[in-house]
Amino acid sequence: MLIVNSDIAQSIRGYGARDYPNETCGAMLGCDGAEGREVRALFPLTNRRDDSPRNRFSITAEDFRAAERAAREQGLELVGWYHSHPDHPARPSEYDREHAWPWYSYVIVSVASGEACDMTSWQLSDDRSAFQTEEIAWAIPPGTIKR
Amino acid sequence: MAIRLEIPTALRQFAGKQASVEFNATTVGEALQQLTGTYADLRKHLYTEDGRIRSFVNIYLNDEDIRYLQKENTPTKDGDTISIVPSIAGGAKI
């Protein structure tokens, strides 16, 4: 289960809408706990696919290393990646599967006519054959409960 | 000569949950072959079916991408570190 608070979810939707009609992309920083995998912060990245940014995204090895450093500096782990599907459902494509890695959470937000809508999360099976749905638990941001 | 091989988080489950392993190897390719020989489940994530390193798998010797060195034939020396660094890609189009 992927635990995403409303601030994080809003940010992913916002990046998706901001970068429409191109695909947005970035890293998710967080940690694995007893309740599931919690996303604590985002590390937005530049989509390096200049040739077809409307239906492709690419994160270079250098950007990967920068995201990993950012996670380390915050005492977190690089737990996954988010990207948008402009005018396309929030379901992974065959291209997504071919290029995916196991273990990571892959969040996809659908952006229809510039407006972010569905958000889903997926994980690649260990044998690389398919993506499996990862349930998202929507949480409230830390510090918003008054005691 | 001892070479340290760093495993990305996503692949540690296929390498005994280790963050790094050490092998004796004289080239980067030899070290990778030893890695996938020891941990066979890693192979499909690093190599295509015809035995080439997948395009979204980047191999660094210390801080240099081996594509700009001698690729898998890049010689190694005692104390070197090889890192497997993923590129991440995807997109809506099939």
PDB file of C-alpha atoms in Angstrom:
ATOM      1  CA  MET A   1       0.000   0.000   0.000  1.00  0.00           C
ATOM      2  CA  LEU A   2       1.220   3.493  -0.874  1.00  0.00           C
ATOM      3  CA  ILE A   3       0.393   6.199   1.653  1.00  0.00           C
ATOM      4  CA  VAL A   4       0.058   9.617   0.045  1.00  0.00           C
ATOM      5  CA  ASN A   5      -1.060  12.701   1.935  1.00  0.00           C
ATOM      6  CA  SER A   6      -3.254  15.326   0.320  1.00  0.00           C
ATOM      7  CA  ASP A   7      -0.435  17.893  -0.006  1.00  0.00           C
ATOM      8  CA  ILE A   8       1.734  15.414  -1.914  1.00  0.00           C
ATOM      9  CA  ALA A   9      -1.203  14.316  -4.082  1.00  0.00           C
ATOM     10  CA  GLN A  10      -2.070  17.949  -4.809  1.00  0.00           C
ATOM     11  CA  SER A  11       1.529  18.644  -5.799  1.00  0.00           C
ATOM     12  CA  ILE A  12       1.638  15.710  -8.236  1.00  0.00           C
ATOM     13  CA  ARG A  13      -1.650  16.833  -9.785  1.00  0.00           C
ATOM     14  CA  GLY A  14      -0.317  20.400  -9.942  1.00  0.00           C
ATOM     15  CA  TYR A  15       2.878  19.351 -11.724  1.00  0.00           C
ATOM     16  CA  GLY A  16       0.833  17.293 -14.166  1.00  0.00           C
ATOM     17  CA  ALA A  17      -1.411  20.269 -14.980  1.00  0.00           C
ATOM     18  CA  ARG A  18       1.524  22.697 -15.106  1.00  0.00           C
ATOM     19  CA  ASP A  19       3.453  20.619 -17.641  1.00  0.00           C
ATOM     20  CA  TYR A  20       0.424  19.719 -19.812  1.00  0.00           C
ATOM     21  CA  PRO A  21       0.373  18.882 -22.721  1.00  0.00           C
ATOM     22  CA  ASN A  22       3.771  17.349 -21.913  1.00  0.00           C
ATOM     23  CA  GLU A  23       4.367  14.571 -19.428  1.00  0.00           C
ATOM     24  CA  THR A  24       5.633  15.626 -16.032  1.00  0.00           C
ATOM     25  CA  CYS A  25       7.938  13.408 -13.987  1.00  0.00           C
ATOM     26  CA  GLY A  26       9.771  13.226 -10.697  1.00  0.00           C
ATOM     27  CA  ALA A  27      10.934  11.105  -7.807  1.00  0.00           C
ATOM     28  CA  MET A  28       9.038  10.168  -4.667  1.00  0.00           C
ATOM     29  CA  LEU A  29      11.006  10.123  -1.419  1.00  0.00           C
ATOM     30  CA  GLY A  30       9.729   8.274   1.616  1.00  0.00           C
ATOM     31  CA  CYS A  31      10.079   5.176   3.711  1.00  0.00           C
ATOM     32  CA  ASP A  32       8.647   1.695   4.124  1.00  0.00           C
ATOM     33  CA  GLY A  33       6.799   1.062   7.387  1.00  0.00           C
ATOM     34  CA  ALA A  34       4.437  -1.420   8.990  1.00  0.00           C
ATOM     35  CA  GLU A  35       1.381   0.273   7.448  1.00  0.00           C
ATOM     36  CA  GLY A  36       2.872   0.505   3.985  1.00  0.00           C
ATOM     37  CA  ARG A  37       5.114   2.729   1.952  1.00  0.00           C
ATOM     38  CA  GLU A  38       4.740   6.402   2.807  1.00  0.00           C
ATOM     39  CA  VAL A  39       5.643   9.201   0.392  1.00  0.00           C
ATOM     40  CA  ARG A  40       7.055  12.065   2.451  1.00  0.00           C
ATOM     41  CA  ALA A  41       8.462  14.367  -0.230  1.00  0.00           C
ATOM     42  CA  LEU A  42       8.692  14.864  -3.968  1.00  0.00           C
ATOM     43  CA  PHE A  43      11.748  15.646  -6.049  1.00  0.00           C
ATOM     44  CA  PRO A  44      10.466  17.081  -9.357  1.00  0.00           C
ATOM     45  CA  LEU A  45      12.676  16.389 -12.349  1.00  0.00           C
ATOM     46  CA  THR A  46      12.906  17.639 -15.916  1.00  0.00           C
ATOM     47  CA  ASN A  47      11.439  15.397 -18.590  1.00  0.00           C
ATOM     48  CA  ARG A  48      14.491  14.796 -20.786  1.00  0.00           C
ATOM     49  CA  ARG A  49      12.517  13.496 -23.784  1.00  0.00           C
ATOM     50  CA  ASP A  50      12.739  16.510 -26.081  1.00  0.00           C
ATOM     51  CA  ASP A  51      11.590  14.506 -29.113  1.00  0.00           C
ATOM     52  CA  SER A  52       8.205  13.327 -27.794  1.00  0.00           C
ATOM     53  CA  PRO A  53       7.530  14.856 -24.368  1.00  0.00           C
ATOM     54  CA  ARG A  54       3.738  14.597 -24.858  1.00  0.00           C
ATOM     55  CA  ASN A  55       3.733  10.816 -24.564  1.00  0.00           C
ATOM     56  CA  ARG A  56       7.137   9.920 -23.161  1.00  0.00           C
ATOM     57  CA  PHE A  57       9.257  10.835 -20.190  1.00  0.00           C
ATOM     58  CA  SER A  58      12.862  10.118 -19.387  1.00  0.00           C
ATOM     59  CA  ILE A  59      14.928  10.589 -16.233  1.00  0.00           C
ATOM     60  CA  THR A  60      18.677  10.350 -16.766  1.00  0.00           C
ATOM     61  CA  ALA A  61      21.177   8.523 -14.599  1.00  0.00           C
ATOM     62  CA  GLU A  62      22.495  11.901 -13.397  1.00  0.00           C
ATOM     63  CA  ASP A  63      18.972  12.952 -12.358  1.00  0.00           C
ATOM     64  CA  PHE A  64      18.533   9.572 -10.670  1.00  0.00           C
ATOM     65  CA  ARG A  65      21.688  10.134  -8.644  1.00  0.00           C
ATOM     66  CA  ALA A  66      20.526  13.659  -7.707  1.00  0.00           C
ATOM     67  CA  ALA A  67      17.211  12.247  -6.466  1.00  0.00           C
ATOM     68  CA  GLU A  68      19.009   9.591  -4.484  1.00  0.00           C
ATOM     69  CA  ARG A  69      21.251  12.234  -2.878  1.00  0.00           C
ATOM     70  CA  ALA A  70      18.198  14.338  -2.010  1.00  0.00           C
ATOM     71  CA  ALA A  71      16.582  11.327  -0.337  1.00  0.00           C
ATOM     72  CA  ARG A  72      19.731  10.557   1.643  1.00  0.00           C
ATOM     73  CA  GLU A  73      20.045  14.168   2.814  1.00  0.00           C
ATOM     74  CA  GLN A  74      16.481  14.041   4.159  1.00  0.00           C
ATOM     75  CA  GLY A  75      16.976  10.676   5.836  1.00  0.00           C
ATOM     76  CA  LEU A  76      14.558   9.092   3.350  1.00  0.00           C
ATOM     77  CA  GLU A  77      14.684   6.519   0.579  1.00  0.00           C
ATOM     78  CA  LEU A  78      13.937   6.859  -3.098  1.00  0.00           C
ATOM     79  CA  VAL A  79      10.722   4.827  -3.105  1.00  0.00           C
ATOM     80  CA  GLY A  80       9.274   5.520  -6.526  1.00  0.00           C
ATOM     81  CA  TRP A  81       8.459   7.750  -9.440  1.00  0.00           C
ATOM     82  CA  TYR A  82       5.492   9.782 -10.613  1.00  0.00           C
ATOM     83  CA  HIS A  83       4.594  10.846 -14.109  1.00  0.00           C
ATOM     84  CA  SER A  84       1.559  12.106 -15.990  1.00  0.00           C
ATOM     85  CA  HIS A  85      -0.419  10.748 -18.916  1.00  0.00           C
ATOM     86  CA  PRO A  86      -1.756  13.785 -20.809  1.00  0.00           C
ATOM     87  CA  ASP A  87      -5.183  13.025 -22.316  1.00  0.00           C
ATOM     88  CA  HIS A  88      -4.683   9.372 -21.530  1.00  0.00           C
ATOM     89  CA  PRO A  89      -5.906   7.094 -18.722  1.00  0.00           C
ATOM     90  CA  ALA A  90      -3.839   6.647 -15.547  1.00  0.00           C
ATOM     91  CA  ARG A  91      -2.864   3.141 -16.573  1.00  0.00           C
ATOM     92  CA  PRO A  92       0.661   1.996 -17.441  1.00  0.00           C
ATOM     93  CA  SER A  93       1.431   1.465 -21.101  1.00  0.00           C
ATOM     94  CA  GLU A  94       3.462  -1.409 -22.489  1.00  0.00           C
ATOM     95  CA  TYR A  95       6.289   1.094 -22.851  1.00  0.00           C
ATOM     96  CA  ASP A  96       5.973   1.903 -19.132  1.00  0.00           C
ATOM     97  CA  ARG A  97       6.270  -1.804 -18.311  1.00  0.00           C
ATOM     98  CA  GLU A  98       9.250  -2.414 -20.583  1.00  0.00           C
ATOM     99  CA  HIS A  99      11.194   0.386 -18.915  1.00  0.00           C
ATOM    100  CA  ALA A 100      10.096  -0.162 -15.320  1.00  0.00           C
ATOM    101  CA  TRP A 101      12.091  -1.478 -12.394  1.00  0.00           C
ATOM    102  CA  PRO A 102      10.800  -3.762  -9.683  1.00  0.00           C
ATOM    103  CA  TRP A 103      10.277  -2.585  -6.100  1.00  0.00           C
ATOM    104  CA  TYR A 104       9.580   1.068  -6.953  1.00  0.00           C
ATOM    105  CA  SER A 105       6.092   2.540  -6.803  1.00  0.00           C
ATOM    106  CA  TYR A 106       5.031   4.132 -10.076  1.00  0.00           C
ATOM    107  CA  VAL A 107       2.351   6.788  -9.644  1.00  0.00           C
ATOM    108  CA  ILE A 108       0.512   7.896 -12.784  1.00  0.00           C
ATOM    109  CA  VAL A 109      -1.780  10.918 -12.910  1.00  0.00           C
ATOM    110  CA  SER A 110      -4.097  11.353 -15.845  1.00  0.00           C
ATOM    111  CA  VAL A 111      -4.373  14.941 -17.108  1.00  0.00           C
ATOM    112  CA  ALA A 112      -7.384  15.578 -19.345  1.00  0.00           C
ATOM    113  CA  SER A 113      -7.428  18.857 -21.297  1.00  0.00           C
ATOM    114  CA  GLY A 114      -5.047  20.356 -18.760  1.00  0.00           C
ATOM    115  CA  GLU A 115      -6.954  19.208 -15.689  1.00  0.00           C
ATOM    116  CA  ALA A 116      -5.476  16.499 -13.454  1.00  0.00           C
ATOM    117  CA  CYS A 117      -7.940  13.722 -12.630  1.00  0.00           C
ATOM    118  CA  ASP A 118      -7.326  10.045 -11.789  1.00  0.00           C
ATOM    119  CA  MET A 119      -4.199   9.034  -9.898  1.00  0.00           C
ATOM    120  CA  THR A 120      -3.081   5.420  -9.606  1.00  0.00           C
ATOM    121  CA  SER A 121      -0.011   3.536  -8.393  1.00  0.00           C
ATOM    122  CA  TRP A 122       1.605   0.427  -9.834  1.00  0.00           C
ATOM    123  CA  GLN A 123       4.460  -1.951  -9.142  1.00  0.00           C
ATOM    124  CA  LEU A 124       6.282  -4.168 -11.626  1.00  0.00           C
ATOM    125  CA  SER A 125       6.125  -7.885 -10.899  1.00  0.00           C
ATOM    126  CA  ASP A 126       9.480  -9.477 -10.053  1.00  0.00           C
ATOM    127  CA  ASP A 127       9.515 -11.415 -13.333  1.00  0.00           C
ATOM    128  CA  ARG A 128       8.905  -8.144 -15.281  1.00  0.00           C
ATOM    129  CA  SER A 129       5.816  -9.638 -16.937  1.00  0.00           C
ATOM    130  CA  ALA A 130       3.185  -7.168 -15.705  1.00  0.00           C
ATOM    131  CA  PHE A 131       2.362  -4.153 -13.616  1.00  0.00           C
ATOM    132  CA  GLN A 132       0.239  -4.782 -10.542  1.00  0.00           C
ATOM    133  CA  THR A 133      -2.048  -2.204  -9.000  1.00  0.00           C
ATOM    134  CA  GLU A 134      -0.794  -0.758  -5.736  1.00  0.00           C
ATOM    135  CA  GLU A 135      -3.537   0.559  -3.508  1.00  0.00           C
ATOM    136  CA  ILE A 136      -3.179   4.210  -2.516  1.00  0.00           C
ATOM    137  CA  ALA A 137      -4.162   5.207   1.025  1.00  0.00           C
ATOM    138  CA  TRP A 138      -4.992   8.896   1.104  1.00  0.00           C
ATOM    139  CA  ALA A 139      -3.732  10.513   4.285  1.00  0.00           C
ATOM    140  CA  ILE A 140      -3.869  13.955   5.822  1.00  0.00           C
ATOM    141  CA  PRO A 141      -0.618  15.935   5.854  1.00  0.00           C
ATOM    142  CA  PRO A 142       1.482  15.660   9.032  1.00  0.00           C
ATOM    143  CA  GLY A 143       0.879  18.407  11.580  1.00  0.00           C
ATOM    144  CA  THR A 144      -2.686  19.113  10.508  1.00  0.00           C
ATOM    145  CA  ILE A 145      -4.305  17.361  13.470  1.00  0.00           C
ATOM    146  CA  LYS A 146      -4.683  19.794  16.360  1.00  0.00           C
ATOM    147  CA  ARG A 147      -4.159  18.217  19.759  1.00  0.00           C
TER     148      ARG A 147
ATOM    149  CA  MET B   1      41.744  -7.555  -7.033  1.00  0.00           C
ATOM    150  CA  ALA B   2      38.680  -6.619  -4.998  1.00  0.00           C
ATOM    151  CA  ILE B   3      36.017  -4.573  -6.769  1.00  0.00           C
ATOM    152  CA  ARG B   4      32.963  -3.255  -4.926  1.00  0.00           C
ATOM    153  CA  LEU B   5      29.688  -3.433  -6.816  1.00  0.00           C
ATOM    154  CA  GLU B   6      26.875  -1.185  -5.584  1.00  0.00           C
ATOM    155  CA  ILE B   7      23.348  -2.487  -6.069  1.00  0.00           C
ATOM    156  CA  PRO B   8      20.437  -0.022  -6.462  1.00  0.00           C
ATOM    157  CA  THR B   9      17.633  -0.370  -3.903  1.00  0.00           C
ATOM    158  CA  ALA B  10      15.243  -1.731  -6.521  1.00  0.00           C
ATOM    159  CA  LEU B  11      17.457  -4.756  -7.179  1.00  0.00           C
ATOM    160  CA  ARG B  12      18.689  -5.583  -3.701  1.00  0.00           C
ATOM    161  CA  GLN B  13      15.908  -8.117  -3.192  1.00  0.00           C
ATOM    162  CA  PHE B  14      17.569 -10.178  -5.942  1.00  0.00           C
ATOM    163  CA  ALA B  15      21.035  -9.895  -4.368  1.00  0.00           C
ATOM    164  CA  GLY B  16      20.457 -11.160  -0.872  1.00  0.00           C
ATOM    165  CA  LYS B  17      19.222  -7.690   0.188  1.00  0.00           C
ATOM    166  CA  GLN B  18      22.788  -6.412   0.063  1.00  0.00           C
ATOM    167  CA  ALA B  19      23.606  -2.801  -0.840  1.00  0.00           C
ATOM    168  CA  SER B  20      26.998  -3.833  -2.207  1.00  0.00           C
ATOM    169  CA  VAL B  21      28.992  -6.953  -2.933  1.00  0.00           C
ATOM    170  CA  GLU B  22      32.678  -7.563  -3.671  1.00  0.00           C
ATOM    171  CA  PHE B  23      34.204  -9.606  -6.456  1.00  0.00           C
ATOM    172  CA  ASN B  24      37.661 -10.156  -7.853  1.00  0.00           C
ATOM    173  CA  ALA B  25      37.593  -9.016 -11.470  1.00  0.00           C
ATOM    174  CA  THR B  26      39.887  -7.407 -14.005  1.00  0.00           C
ATOM    175  CA  THR B  27      37.173  -5.766 -16.133  1.00  0.00           C
ATOM    176  CA  VAL B  28      33.741  -4.265 -15.523  1.00  0.00           C
ATOM    177  CA  GLY B  29      32.142  -6.988 -17.668  1.00  0.00           C
ATOM    178  CA  GLU B  30      33.803  -9.706 -15.627  1.00  0.00           C
ATOM    179  CA  ALA B  31      32.518  -8.185 -12.391  1.00  0.00           C
ATOM    180  CA  LEU B  32      28.984  -7.996 -13.815  1.00  0.00           C
ATOM    181  CA  GLN B  33      29.156 -11.595 -15.013  1.00  0.00           C
ATOM    182  CA  GLN B  34      30.213 -12.668 -11.537  1.00  0.00           C
ATOM    183  CA  LEU B  35      27.360 -10.687 -10.049  1.00  0.00           C
ATOM    184  CA  THR B  36      24.712 -12.241 -12.289  1.00  0.00           C
ATOM    185  CA  GLY B  37      26.368 -15.643 -11.956  1.00  0.00           C
ATOM    186  CA  THR B  38      26.024 -15.436  -8.187  1.00  0.00           C
ATOM    187  CA  TYR B  39      22.584 -13.800  -8.235  1.00  0.00           C
ATOM    188  CA  ALA B  40      20.907 -15.210 -11.328  1.00  0.00           C
ATOM    189  CA  ASP B  41      17.607 -13.380 -10.758  1.00  0.00           C
ATOM    190  CA  LEU B  42      19.398 -10.089 -11.402  1.00  0.00           C
ATOM    191  CA  ARG B  43      20.194 -11.050 -14.962  1.00  0.00           C
ATOM    192  CA  LYS B  44      16.804 -10.305 -16.531  1.00  0.00           C
ATOM    193  CA  HIS B  45      16.819  -6.818 -15.016  1.00  0.00           C
ATOM    194  CA  LEU B  46      20.300  -5.937 -16.286  1.00  0.00           C
ATOM    195  CA  TYR B  47      20.559  -7.734 -19.624  1.00  0.00           C
ATOM    196  CA  THR B  48      18.358  -8.199 -22.685  1.00  0.00           C
ATOM    197  CA  GLU B  49      17.574 -11.719 -23.858  1.00  0.00           C
ATOM    198  CA  ASP B  50      20.452 -11.523 -26.343  1.00  0.00           C
ATOM    199  CA  GLY B  51      22.909 -10.671 -23.590  1.00  0.00           C
ATOM    200  CA  ARG B  52      23.341  -6.918 -24.009  1.00  0.00           C
ATOM    201  CA  ILE B  53      23.097  -4.497 -21.109  1.00  0.00           C
ATOM    202  CA  ARG B  54      19.601  -2.974 -21.171  1.00  0.00           C
ATOM    203  CA  SER B  55      19.488   0.564 -22.543  1.00  0.00           C
ATOM    204  CA  PHE B  56      18.108   1.978 -19.287  1.00  0.00           C
ATOM    205  CA  VAL B  57      20.823   0.347 -17.170  1.00  0.00           C
ATOM    206  CA  ASN B  58      23.846   2.591 -16.657  1.00  0.00           C
ATOM    207  CA  ILE B  59      27.099   1.241 -15.324  1.00  0.00           C
ATOM    208  CA  TYR B  60      29.542   3.595 -13.652  1.00  0.00           C
ATOM    209  CA  LEU B  61      33.136   2.811 -12.760  1.00  0.00           C
ATOM    210  CA  ASN B  62      33.760   5.129  -9.841  1.00  0.00           C
ATOM    211  CA  ASP B  63      32.188   8.326 -11.268  1.00  0.00           C
ATOM    212  CA  GLU B  64      32.557   7.558 -14.986  1.00  0.00           C
ATOM    213  CA  ASP B  65      29.858   6.077 -17.203  1.00  0.00           C
ATOM    214  CA  ILE B  66      31.511   3.053 -18.867  1.00  0.00           C
ATOM    215  CA  ARG B  67      29.921   4.058 -22.204  1.00  0.00           C
ATOM    216  CA  TYR B  68      32.603   6.769 -22.314  1.00  0.00           C
ATOM    217  CA  LEU B  69      35.368   4.382 -21.257  1.00  0.00           C
ATOM    218  CA  GLN B  70      35.805   0.940 -22.811  1.00  0.00           C
ATOM    219  CA  LYS B  71      32.285  -0.230 -22.001  1.00  0.00           C
ATOM    220  CA  GLU B  72      32.276  -3.738 -20.498  1.00  0.00           C
ATOM    221  CA  ASN B  73      35.953  -4.157 -21.400  1.00  0.00           C
ATOM    222  CA  THR B  74      36.921  -1.271 -19.111  1.00  0.00           C
ATOM    223  CA  PRO B  75      39.744  -2.517 -16.894  1.00  0.00           C
ATOM    224  CA  THR B  76      39.324  -2.359 -13.139  1.00  0.00           C
ATOM    225  CA  LYS B  77      41.855  -2.019 -10.366  1.00  0.00           C
ATOM    226  CA  ASP B  78      41.872  -2.914  -6.721  1.00  0.00           C
ATOM    227  CA  GLY B  79      39.517  -0.706  -4.699  1.00  0.00           C
ATOM    228  CA  ASP B  80      37.355   0.422  -7.649  1.00  0.00           C
ATOM    229  CA  THR B  81      33.606   0.807  -7.224  1.00  0.00           C
ATOM    230  CA  ILE B  82      31.120  -0.180  -9.909  1.00  0.00           C
ATOM    231  CA  SER B  83      27.633   1.325  -9.575  1.00  0.00           C
ATOM    232  CA  ILE B  84      24.471   0.194 -11.329  1.00  0.00           C
ATOM    233  CA  VAL B  85      22.434   3.344 -11.906  1.00  0.00           C
ATOM    234  CA  PRO B  86      18.948   3.063 -13.420  1.00  0.00           C
ATOM    235  CA  SER B  87      17.511   5.461 -15.961  1.00  0.00           C
ATOM    236  CA  ILE B  88      13.788   5.851 -15.528  1.00  0.00           C
ATOM    237  CA  ALA B  89      11.510   6.087 -18.550  1.00  0.00           C
ATOM    238  CA  GLY B  90       7.915   5.574 -19.570  1.00  0.00           C
ATOM    239  CA  GLY B  91       4.992   7.294 -21.153  1.00  0.00           C
ATOM    240  CA  ALA B  92       1.411   7.070 -22.258  1.00  0.00           C
ATOM    241  CA  LYS B  93       2.000   5.837 -25.815  1.00  0.00           C
ATOM    242  CA  ILE B  94       1.944   2.063 -26.243  1.00  0.00           C
TER     243      ILE B  94
END
